[in-house]
Amino acid sequence: MKTFYVTTPIYYANSLPHLGHLYTMIVCDSIARLKRQRGVDTYFLTGTDEHGINIERAAQKNGRTPQQQADHVVDYFKRMTREFGLDTEHGGYDIFMRTTAPFHYEGVSELWRRIVKTKTPKGNDAIYKGHYEGWFCAPCAAYKTEDEYNKPATPDGVPTCLVHENTPLDRVSEESYFFRLGDYGDALLDVYESRPDFVRPESRRNEVMSFVRGGLQDLSVSRLKTSVSWGIPVPDDPNHTMYVWFDALTNYITAIGFGNEERDRVVGFEKYWPALHVVGKDILRFHAVYWPAFLMAAGVELPRAIVAHGMWLDPNGRKLSKTLGNTIELEVLHKHFSINAIRYFCLREMVFGQDGRFGYEALIDRSNSDLASGLGNLSSRTLTMIGNYCDRKIPPGQADEPELAGFVATARDQFLTHFENLAFSRALEAAWSVIARIDKMITEAKPWDLAKDENQRHTLNAVLYRAAETLRWLCVLLYSMMPEASMKLAKQLGLAETPDKIDPASLKWGELRAGAAIGDVQPIFPRIDKTKTMSEINQSAPAQPTEAAGTPATEPAATHATQADATGVATFIEIDDFAKVDLRVGQVLSAERVPKADKLLLLKIDLNEEQPRQVLAGIAQYYEPEKLIGRKVVVVANLKPRKLRGFESQGMVVAASYGEEGQPVLATFTEDVPNGARLK
Ligand code: MSP
């Protein structure tokens, strides 16, 4: 029997998952479902990447041990995958892989041991001990060369990461094991050239090839245990911890039994390897360069292919980031949208390989037009008419429908070809061309008029049969992308076999059984009230859960918690104490980010004084500077000036502070109030 193995990246356990993570799972889940539908024995892996300094730091920041931190994120992940129907129980992943699993330790150690014994194509030891001197970005878990960081302003300053804006890099200067990547350049180029589909899409393959052609540096693959202790020890040298990417990439083979007999028996390395790795373009180098080189060195077969998708950006084309406050949280998606709508939008809107824009409004619009008015409307009106005019039974159709059957079969073939090429958006377009065609047929045939004339019964039956048979095809085609909706549609159509069991390639026109009773007709894609939903989302946005990532807080927060005495009981103040604080109404004249301080904004505030005040506020992660201009705020006007990051702050803006992270919400007024007015 044919087998297939597909993997998502495993997600860092330092923070809670968001849209980017959900997207890769939706893509792989769809791929796995179509393979299964087509009768291929498929294994689908997702999971978490739980080791390394970044998880260690996040744990510390959240007051947890690294294991507790990982468990916490995994619990959340599993809850989300269940709620979005991506877990095993709902026909989704086969394994939620965790790099803290004991069998993984064994497998990673085995891979290391094999590589240690190997000579490179140039006859050198594949792993050797040396000294590493350079910069490391903890959130990227990657060493950074000079062209990959922002140089510091002063010679003794610290560079910052280009990817994780404003994250200071760690200086590493210590003994390290190196993987002799430099010796694998030619072998890798041979692979890219002889297997043009190894890295996809083509634009990414070209990028990878030019990176390798530029010459590869040897790769530091361990840290001293004294610097990074949360990880897998290097076999036979426990003073070293393995580089987290060596550990993480290896999950793809340990999950199916590499290096562990028991696991191998249960799943089967030989049975499923090699895998198709689906990754974001940001982590392509690790998958398309480092990983194949490790495998070559260990004498393990290379992956089937590595395909890289683009990034989700916000509606204005900006990167989704906590700093800008524009990330898409899973809680919000789950609360306001069905998984059908989310899956459809993600697969339809992003041209696979390119960046896509995600906005709630666009999601609502697409869902309402393509799902509620498109497929949903076609199915409900077809089934309602069958209910009304045919006694809830599929009417007999015409045996021979070459034109329509040909059209639908061509659309099916296009769907499958596009899907195979991971062009999900085009696959969906092919399916929707069928909807448009049948909609037109119904509008032109007017079954509601045919039903008034018993002599037209034959034509009426033929029209409704065509529509119902097309719905059956659509239901089978769309199962992999929208499993829940497809199952519901199948039930309403009264199909004997569920769509997950039907290979779309085997569909034959006319196999919908006449006389079969349809099920209860219910809307599959309810229309979303845009105004209501948007206002609910906007109101609930600040309540989205946040989870501290590993970067330590360096700037002071804008606000201070309620004062409490040593026993934690709030202490009272006299009115005179309060009167000491000169609170004034101000208006923001300008706002800008402070270089190299990711939490600070530099505000110029008009307090109706001779000069505007310059005030620094630790709110940059929650407020975009441009949006603050013109806003009324409350300022502590008699706070002793102090210098922060080289700027004098002449006061403090007042904000509520809530949640674990102390998220600030600026105090403001709903009525007009002049600048400089005093709060009493
Ligand atoms: N732990 C590594 C992967 C190790 S695999 C052996 C990692 N984890 S991650 O949590 O940072 O990212 C996981 C995946 O989410 C990546 O493929 C990344 O591209 C994807 N996304 C994160 N943000 C994204 C968007 N805004 N849009 C689309 N996908 C994005 O990297």
XYZ file of C-alpha atoms and ligand atoms in Angstrom:
711
model
C 0.000 0.000 0.000
C 1.219 3.490 -0.813
C 2.190 5.632 2.165
C 2.634 9.312 2.690
C 4.090 11.410 5.495
C 3.468 15.133 5.941
C 4.778 17.422 8.671
C 4.163 20.910 9.982
C 7.083 22.618 11.692
C 7.037 21.980 15.405
C 6.140 25.176 17.217
C 8.206 26.890 19.873
C 6.761 26.290 23.294
C 7.696 29.758 24.507
C 4.440 31.441 23.565
C 0.862 30.629 22.653
C -0.005 29.742 19.061
C -1.499 32.256 16.622
C -2.783 32.402 13.065
C 0.626 31.614 11.513
C 0.730 28.314 13.408
C -2.890 27.503 12.662
C -2.265 28.114 8.973
C 0.506 25.524 8.647
C -1.698 23.020 10.446
C -4.647 23.742 8.145
C -2.458 23.257 5.074
C -0.984 19.965 6.270
C -4.315 18.751 7.564
C -5.859 19.348 4.136
C -2.997 17.570 2.386
C -3.281 14.606 4.748
C -7.041 14.352 4.349
C -6.911 14.343 0.568
C -4.242 11.625 0.629
C -6.376 9.541 2.974
C -9.446 10.097 0.851
C -7.416 8.782 -2.068
C -6.626 5.626 -0.178
C -3.051 6.427 0.778
C -1.901 5.327 4.222
C -0.949 8.746 5.586
C 0.890 9.928 8.671
C 0.536 13.556 9.718
C 2.821 15.123 12.313
C 2.575 18.355 14.225
C 3.954 19.268 17.637
C 6.142 21.475 19.740
C 9.796 22.434 19.876
C 10.423 22.579 23.583
C 14.122 23.052 24.249
C 16.550 25.934 24.167
C 17.351 29.244 25.733
C 14.197 30.921 24.467
C 11.924 28.467 26.253
C 14.165 28.686 29.315
C 13.775 32.469 29.363
C 10.033 32.414 28.755
C 9.658 29.941 31.613
C 11.675 32.159 33.901
C 9.635 35.189 32.948
C 6.363 33.340 33.591
C 7.577 31.884 36.888
C 7.555 28.301 35.606
C 10.093 25.569 35.089
C 10.914 24.970 31.402
C 8.939 21.716 31.517
C 5.938 23.498 33.043
C 6.223 26.186 30.391
C 6.232 23.568 27.639
C 3.319 21.674 29.231
C 1.337 24.876 29.532
C 1.776 25.738 25.844
C 1.103 22.142 24.788
C -2.156 22.072 26.784
C -3.250 25.204 25.014
C -2.172 23.881 21.612
C -4.028 20.646 22.125
C -7.161 22.444 23.237
C -7.009 24.640 20.157
C -6.375 21.776 17.750
C -9.348 19.963 19.255
C -11.574 23.008 18.961
C -10.520 23.565 15.373
C -11.047 19.878 14.517
C -7.377 19.234 13.732
C -6.653 16.538 16.300
C -6.620 12.776 15.876
C -10.165 12.385 17.098
C -11.411 14.653 14.313
C -9.379 12.928 11.598
C -6.434 15.355 11.844
C -2.878 14.779 13.045
C -1.548 11.341 13.947
C 1.030 12.562 16.404
C 1.468 15.664 18.468
C 5.224 15.393 18.692
C 7.065 16.783 21.699
C 10.822 17.124 21.767
C 10.759 16.343 25.472
C 9.548 12.792 24.737
C 12.102 10.203 25.926
C 12.071 8.328 22.594
C 13.052 11.587 20.911
C 16.134 11.907 23.165
C 17.172 8.445 22.085
C 16.677 9.124 18.396
C 18.496 12.461 18.432
C 21.424 10.897 20.273
C 21.509 8.126 17.693
C 21.610 10.620 14.816
C 24.435 12.539 16.515
C 26.397 9.353 17.100
C 26.060 8.354 13.464
C 27.280 11.744 12.281
C 30.207 11.749 14.693
C 31.419 8.534 13.072
C 31.175 9.966 9.549
C 33.695 11.549 7.236
C 32.448 14.391 5.056
C 32.631 14.187 1.224
C 35.994 15.906 1.606
C 37.249 13.268 4.024
C 37.049 15.315 7.250
C 35.332 14.467 10.517
C 31.719 15.603 10.162
C 31.596 16.864 13.753
C 34.547 18.475 15.487
C 35.152 20.483 18.639
C 36.128 24.135 18.327
C 35.448 27.554 19.757
C 32.466 29.664 18.776
C 32.675 33.414 18.829
C 29.699 35.389 17.588
C 26.128 36.597 18.039
C 23.050 34.488 18.635
C 19.358 35.454 18.439
C 17.379 33.505 21.037
C 13.926 33.871 19.413
C 15.334 32.751 16.012
C 17.503 30.143 17.762
C 20.083 31.081 15.167
C 23.592 32.443 14.939
C 23.709 35.721 13.092
C 26.341 36.890 10.671
C 27.126 40.569 10.170
C 24.590 41.025 7.388
C 21.861 39.485 9.547
C 21.806 42.023 12.371
C 21.508 45.764 12.998
C 24.889 47.044 14.007
C 24.990 48.868 17.347
C 25.330 52.649 17.394
C 28.385 52.550 19.664
C 31.384 50.168 19.490
C 30.518 48.580 22.848
C 26.764 48.360 22.053
C 24.826 45.162 21.375
C 23.522 44.371 17.858
C 19.821 43.633 17.419
C 18.103 40.996 15.310
C 16.729 42.004 11.907
C 13.852 39.533 12.210
C 12.859 40.063 15.824
C 12.938 43.826 15.820
C 14.823 45.240 18.737
C 15.793 41.926 20.296
C 19.362 42.310 21.546
C 21.552 39.418 20.423
C 23.443 37.228 22.892
C 27.222 37.234 22.703
C 28.513 33.676 22.547
C 32.156 32.946 23.108
C 32.689 29.374 24.185
C 33.762 25.878 23.304
C 31.363 24.284 20.858
C 30.924 21.263 18.632
C 30.710 22.141 14.960
C 29.024 20.343 12.126
C 31.245 20.615 9.049
C 28.498 22.091 6.872
C 31.096 23.774 4.666
C 32.002 20.358 3.198
C 28.429 19.622 2.077
C 27.830 22.532 -0.325
C 28.463 20.571 -3.536
C 26.480 17.571 -2.397
C 23.542 19.821 -1.554
C 23.714 21.597 -4.902
C 23.639 18.206 -6.612
C 20.415 17.425 -4.793
C 18.747 20.728 -5.725
C 19.803 20.280 -9.339
C 18.901 16.629 -9.756
C 15.617 16.994 -7.877
C 14.000 20.240 -9.029
C 10.988 19.562 -6.808
C 13.056 19.088 -3.675
C 12.561 22.699 -2.611
C 9.389 24.426 -3.687
C 8.231 26.865 -4.944
C 10.870 27.560 -7.552
C 11.604 31.103 -6.304
C 12.542 29.652 -2.918
C 14.616 26.935 -4.509
C 16.611 29.629 -6.299
C 17.148 31.494 -3.043
C 18.375 28.368 -1.323
C 20.703 27.524 -4.193
C 22.254 30.960 -4.270
C 22.727 30.837 -0.498
C 24.563 27.529 -0.806
C 26.564 28.693 -3.812
C 27.695 31.670 -1.720
C 29.632 29.203 0.458
C 28.542 27.514 3.681
C 30.081 28.120 7.084
C 30.451 25.278 9.533
C 27.602 25.252 12.005
C 27.916 25.412 15.771
C 25.775 22.515 17.002
C 26.211 22.671 20.756
C 26.284 25.114 23.651
C 27.992 24.655 26.953
C 25.569 23.265 29.510
C 26.492 26.196 31.733
C 25.017 28.555 29.078
C 22.046 26.474 27.902
C 20.971 23.626 30.123
C 17.443 23.018 28.808
C 18.113 20.628 25.974
C 19.446 17.232 25.002
C 22.984 16.515 26.193
C 25.603 15.729 23.582
C 26.225 11.965 23.706
C 29.381 11.191 25.676
C 29.926 14.858 26.551
C 27.244 16.006 28.987
C 28.952 19.385 29.418
C 27.411 20.288 26.081
C 23.771 20.731 25.123
C 22.784 20.094 21.515
C 21.853 23.038 19.334
C 18.089 23.280 19.446
C 17.656 23.102 15.654
C 19.621 19.825 15.521
C 17.295 18.495 18.178
C 14.119 19.955 16.636
C 14.647 18.921 13.003
C 15.344 15.377 14.087
C 11.810 15.125 15.470
C 10.607 14.345 11.962
C 12.369 10.992 12.050
C 12.252 10.145 15.746
C 8.456 10.512 15.658
C 8.156 7.561 13.320
C 10.730 5.352 14.981
C 14.256 6.402 14.097
C 16.511 5.367 16.975
C 13.769 3.731 19.019
C 12.586 0.183 18.366
C 9.321 0.468 20.218
C 8.287 3.576 18.282
C 9.463 2.000 15.060
C 7.201 -0.973 15.723
C 4.203 1.232 16.480
C 4.599 3.645 13.556
C 7.374 2.564 11.204
C 10.325 4.575 9.985
C 10.789 2.542 6.804
C 7.080 2.627 6.188
C 6.607 6.397 6.201
C 9.945 8.108 5.606
C 10.661 10.296 3.552
C 8.343 13.145 4.504
C 6.940 16.203 2.835
C 7.915 19.125 5.084
C 5.656 22.169 4.951
C 7.368 25.206 6.474
C 7.182 28.994 6.488
C 9.715 30.746 4.295
C 11.383 32.155 7.429
C 12.657 28.725 8.419
C 13.437 27.356 4.987
C 17.216 27.463 5.379
C 17.107 25.162 8.368
C 14.996 22.667 6.459
C 16.475 22.901 2.988
C 20.162 23.253 3.905
C 20.996 22.119 7.440
C 18.544 19.241 7.668
C 19.484 17.504 4.383
C 23.154 17.962 5.282
C 22.654 16.298 8.690
C 20.775 13.448 7.032
C 23.389 12.966 4.330
C 26.072 12.835 6.988
C 24.106 10.241 8.934
C 23.389 8.204 5.805
C 19.634 8.676 6.101
C 17.446 9.191 3.042
C 16.564 12.844 2.357
C 13.027 14.230 2.741
C 10.578 13.845 -0.137
C 10.398 17.643 -0.513
C 10.382 20.880 1.417
C 7.699 23.377 0.503
C 7.713 26.892 1.854
C 4.677 29.098 2.255
C 4.601 32.861 2.705
C 3.714 34.890 5.760
C 0.390 36.267 6.827
C 0.537 40.041 7.053
C -2.090 42.428 8.378
C -4.527 44.196 5.990
C -1.992 47.006 5.569
C 0.744 44.592 4.588
C 2.616 44.819 7.879
C 4.202 41.881 9.620
C 2.022 40.396 12.360
C 3.815 41.128 15.588
C 3.180 41.554 19.264
C 4.936 44.896 19.097
C 2.387 46.250 16.639
C -0.432 44.521 18.506
C -1.809 43.099 15.232
C -1.353 39.372 15.829
C -4.380 37.158 15.207
C -5.121 35.163 18.330
C -6.740 31.764 18.075
C -9.210 32.520 20.881
C -10.672 35.385 18.865
C -10.874 33.343 15.691
C -12.517 30.498 17.507
C -14.998 32.706 19.296
C -16.224 34.534 16.209
C -15.737 32.242 13.223
C -16.451 28.695 12.175
C -13.514 26.491 11.316
C -15.005 26.143 7.807
C -14.766 29.872 7.219
C -11.238 30.079 8.637
C -9.960 27.143 6.589
C -11.625 28.395 3.443
C -10.239 31.903 3.883
C -6.693 30.734 4.625
C -6.578 28.376 1.664
C -8.393 30.660 -0.764
C -6.778 33.953 0.134
C -3.108 33.049 0.322
C -1.477 32.119 -2.950
C 0.701 29.337 -1.630
C 4.294 30.488 -1.528
C 3.476 34.179 -1.479
C 2.620 36.404 1.470
C -1.066 36.951 2.167
C -3.054 39.529 4.075
C -5.346 38.573 6.877
C -8.116 40.856 8.091
C -11.271 40.013 10.002
C -13.337 42.120 7.615
C -11.953 40.318 4.589
C -12.655 37.003 6.303
C -16.265 38.024 6.926
C -16.687 39.277 3.348
C -15.302 36.100 1.812
C -17.284 33.909 4.113
C -20.503 35.749 3.314
C -19.991 35.910 -0.430
C -18.327 32.583 -1.278
C -19.691 30.386 1.488
C -23.051 31.757 2.658
C -24.198 33.165 -0.699
C -22.210 30.720 -2.827
C -22.018 27.106 -1.782
C -24.379 27.507 1.195
C -27.099 29.081 -0.860
C -26.764 26.530 -3.656
C -27.099 23.650 -1.235
C -29.960 25.086 0.790
C -32.050 26.070 -2.206
C -31.437 22.789 -3.996
C -32.322 20.736 -0.944
C -35.275 22.914 -0.019
C -36.687 22.457 -3.526
C -36.145 18.704 -3.356
C -37.971 18.820 -0.022
C -40.842 20.832 -1.420
C -41.240 19.404 -4.911
C -39.927 15.850 -4.642
C -41.172 14.675 -1.289
C -37.667 14.920 0.266
C -36.309 12.256 -2.093
C -33.560 12.619 -4.670
C -35.493 12.754 -7.963
C -34.547 10.501 -10.884
C -32.088 12.220 -13.206
C -31.308 11.985 -16.844
C -28.957 9.126 -17.594
C -26.905 10.931 -20.147
C -25.534 14.381 -19.326
C -22.287 14.538 -21.309
C -21.926 18.294 -21.329
C -22.491 18.963 -17.659
C -20.773 15.763 -16.550
C -17.769 16.722 -18.665
C -17.654 20.210 -17.193
C -17.774 18.943 -13.628
C -15.209 16.213 -14.297
C -12.816 18.745 -15.824
C -13.218 20.994 -12.791
C -12.507 17.981 -10.557
C -9.337 17.179 -12.523
C -8.213 20.780 -12.297
C -8.952 20.773 -8.600
C -6.771 17.715 -8.059
C -3.923 18.986 -10.221
C -3.850 22.350 -8.474
C -4.046 20.678 -5.100
C -1.170 18.378 -6.011
C 0.842 21.504 -6.871
C -0.229 23.028 -3.555
C -2.081 25.767 -5.431
C -4.982 25.599 -2.984
C -6.419 28.885 -4.052
C -6.680 27.773 -7.669
C -8.101 24.416 -6.625
C -10.881 26.254 -4.841
C -11.458 28.473 -7.862
C -11.991 25.329 -9.934
C -14.574 24.076 -7.438
C -16.317 27.425 -7.397
C -16.575 27.445 -11.185
C -18.927 24.486 -10.743
C -21.039 26.403 -8.241
C -21.371 29.314 -10.674
C -22.383 26.962 -13.464
C -25.102 25.226 -11.452
C -26.375 28.477 -10.001
C -26.832 29.731 -13.539
C -28.559 26.537 -14.582
C -31.062 26.842 -11.727
C -31.709 30.504 -12.371
C -32.371 29.829 -16.027
C -34.467 26.667 -15.561
C -36.616 28.261 -12.815
C -37.640 25.057 -11.019
C -40.198 27.058 -9.006
C -42.094 27.665 -12.272
C -41.577 24.116 -13.530
C -43.100 22.841 -10.301
C -46.388 24.555 -11.118
C -46.898 22.420 -14.215
C -47.157 18.640 -13.838
C -46.159 18.248 -17.522
C -42.784 19.691 -16.630
C -42.126 17.101 -13.929
C -39.459 15.333 -15.985
C -37.533 18.568 -16.584
C -37.912 19.618 -12.944
C -36.507 16.275 -11.776
C -33.623 16.513 -14.211
C -32.687 20.017 -13.049
C -32.822 19.132 -9.364
C -30.941 15.889 -9.881
C -28.166 17.769 -11.691
C -27.912 20.249 -8.852
C -27.891 17.527 -6.186
C -25.359 15.390 -8.041
C -23.096 18.411 -8.414
C -23.394 19.035 -4.683
C -22.295 15.446 -4.069
C -19.195 16.021 -6.162
C -18.473 19.302 -4.403
C -18.922 17.684 -1.061
C -16.311 15.033 -1.921
C -13.924 17.555 -3.502
C -14.093 19.977 -0.609
C -13.816 17.425 2.191
C -10.057 17.857 2.626
C -10.291 21.619 2.845
C -13.535 21.968 4.805
C -14.155 18.590 6.434
C -16.840 19.712 8.825
C -18.919 21.484 6.182
C -18.489 18.599 3.772
C -19.708 16.060 6.320
C -22.753 18.192 7.084
C -23.552 18.562 3.409
C -23.228 14.808 2.879
C -25.699 14.210 5.686
C -28.189 16.672 4.274
C -27.853 15.068 0.840
C -28.549 11.723 2.481
C -25.386 10.111 1.091
C -24.847 6.539 2.189
C -21.080 6.895 2.276
C -19.281 9.758 4.000
C -17.033 11.938 1.786
C -13.853 11.091 3.706
C -14.161 7.573 2.251
C -14.589 8.627 -1.376
C -11.631 9.258 -3.677
C -12.490 12.379 -5.708
C -10.724 10.816 -8.698
C -13.185 7.921 -8.635
C -16.324 10.078 -8.817
C -18.643 9.154 -11.667
C -21.523 11.278 -12.848
C -24.896 9.824 -12.061
C -23.982 7.723 -9.040
C -26.179 9.762 -6.727
C -28.971 7.341 -5.945
C -32.414 8.503 -7.002
C -35.085 7.871 -4.365
C -32.724 8.296 -1.426
C -34.183 10.465 1.333
C -32.435 13.732 2.058
C -31.621 14.811 5.611
C -32.740 17.877 7.553
C -31.883 21.035 5.691
C -29.930 23.472 7.825
C -27.651 26.347 6.861
C -24.091 25.069 6.597
C -22.503 28.492 6.360
C -24.547 30.971 8.371
C -24.152 34.567 7.223
C -21.946 36.630 9.533
C -23.289 39.974 10.726
C -20.280 42.124 9.888
C -21.057 45.187 12.026
C -21.921 43.128 15.066
C -18.966 40.772 14.763
C -16.462 43.555 14.123
C -17.677 45.499 17.122
C -17.479 42.370 19.302
C -13.965 41.661 18.074
C -12.853 45.216 18.680
C -14.272 45.146 22.171
C -12.850 41.800 23.082
C -9.436 42.348 21.484
C -7.645 43.474 24.652
C -8.890 40.375 26.440
C -6.984 38.055 24.115
C -4.629 35.828 26.043
C -1.009 36.790 25.829
C 1.978 34.822 26.866
C 5.337 36.286 27.608
C 8.031 35.383 25.123
C 11.612 35.046 26.211
C 12.824 38.597 25.769
C 13.386 40.190 29.149
C 11.585 43.454 29.891
C 14.053 46.309 30.027
C 11.910 49.421 30.035
C 9.777 50.545 32.964
C 6.028 50.159 32.560
C 3.952 53.282 32.187
C 1.877 52.574 35.222
C 2.306 51.306 38.748
C 0.039 48.841 40.466
C -2.110 49.924 43.414
C 0.118 50.510 46.400
C -0.064 47.827 49.029
C 1.736 47.392 52.318
C 4.015 44.496 53.108
C 1.097 42.236 53.986
C -0.518 42.888 50.619
C -3.394 44.922 52.098
C -4.159 48.193 50.315
C -3.247 51.173 52.475
C -5.363 54.368 52.575
C -4.113 57.820 51.723
C -5.417 61.231 52.852
C -6.987 63.631 50.371
C -3.896 65.820 50.780
C -1.774 62.918 49.599
C -3.832 62.720 46.459
C -3.702 66.502 46.014
C 0.051 66.257 45.782
C -0.350 64.601 42.376
C -0.903 67.145 39.648
C -2.947 65.298 37.056
C -3.610 67.257 33.880
C -5.444 66.737 30.631
C -3.051 66.703 27.691
C -3.259 66.133 23.972
C -0.723 64.085 22.044
C 0.935 66.247 19.384
C 3.440 63.692 18.159
C 4.433 60.128 18.956
C 7.345 58.065 17.768
C 9.179 54.904 18.652
C 12.408 55.142 20.612
C 15.253 53.448 18.739
C 16.413 50.219 20.383
C 13.671 50.325 23.038
C 10.830 48.159 21.844
C 8.454 49.201 24.594
C 8.929 52.972 24.627
C 7.153 55.747 22.770
C 8.370 59.324 22.831
C 5.338 61.614 23.092
C 5.034 65.385 22.771
C 1.981 66.410 24.787
C 0.215 69.758 24.877
C -0.746 70.657 28.469
C -1.591 74.240 27.526
C 1.830 75.324 28.725
C 4.396 77.410 26.835
C 6.134 74.338 25.495
C 4.720 70.859 24.894
C 5.924 68.254 27.381
C 8.180 65.434 26.287
C 6.987 62.214 27.937
C 8.228 58.649 27.510
C 5.613 55.931 27.867
C 6.127 52.158 27.961
C 3.180 51.451 25.682
C 4.822 50.849 22.297
C 3.837 47.196 22.220
C 0.172 48.052 22.475
C -0.275 51.399 20.704
C 0.791 52.402 17.236
C 2.324 55.861 17.441
C 0.372 57.338 14.510
C -2.937 56.387 16.100
C -2.163 58.387 19.259
C -1.818 61.751 17.573
C -4.617 64.086 18.656
C -5.669 61.821 21.511
C -6.501 63.288 24.928
C -4.567 61.690 27.749
C -4.026 62.161 31.475
C -0.544 63.260 32.514
C 1.117 63.331 35.919
C 2.456 66.840 35.430
C 4.531 67.258 38.595
C 6.560 64.062 38.403
C 10.270 64.688 38.815
C 11.821 64.605 35.317
C 14.054 61.612 34.624
C 16.154 60.399 31.768
C 15.290 57.182 29.925
C 17.355 55.914 27.009
C 18.952 59.354 26.654
C 15.621 61.245 26.557
C 14.221 63.354 29.387
C 10.720 62.351 30.402
C 8.825 65.333 31.832
C 5.872 63.533 33.332
C 3.976 60.296 32.971
C 0.858 59.286 31.066
C -1.733 57.432 33.102
C -3.028 54.072 31.984
C -4.892 51.142 33.433
C -2.774 48.047 33.632
C -4.135 44.542 33.562
C -3.392 40.887 32.880
C -0.206 38.925 33.530
C 1.662 41.161 31.148
C 0.398 44.431 32.642
C -1.169 45.500 29.382
C -1.702 49.274 29.445
C -4.948 50.995 28.405
C -4.616 54.772 28.305
C -7.008 56.852 30.404
C -8.997 59.293 28.284
C -12.234 61.318 28.161
C -15.426 60.760 26.252
C -16.462 64.449 26.514
C -14.628 67.543 25.297
C -12.146 68.876 27.792
C -9.522 71.594 27.274
C -5.823 70.827 27.419
C -4.272 71.610 30.790
C -7.509 71.022 32.793
C -6.729 69.596 36.222
C -8.127 66.292 37.512
C -9.392 66.502 41.073
N 10.378 25.778 16.244
C 10.652 26.259 14.943
C 10.406 25.202 13.909
C 11.172 23.940 14.118
S 10.753 22.740 12.950
C 11.839 21.561 13.193
C 9.780 27.491 14.637
N 8.688 27.619 15.360
S 7.670 28.865 15.255
O 6.683 28.596 16.252
O 8.361 30.094 15.363
O 7.058 28.866 13.822
C 6.404 27.792 13.310
C 5.825 28.068 11.964
O 4.850 29.102 12.019
C 6.867 28.509 10.919
O 6.739 27.728 9.764
C 6.495 29.922 10.619
O 6.743 30.255 9.287
C 5.004 29.895 10.886
N 4.507 31.243 11.081
C 4.753 32.083 12.128
N 4.201 33.298 11.824
C 3.618 33.263 10.619
C 2.822 34.128 9.869
N 2.593 35.378 10.238
N 2.277 33.653 8.721
C 2.418 32.351 8.314
N 3.153 31.502 9.012
C 3.883 31.967 10.055
O 10.116 28.239 13.735
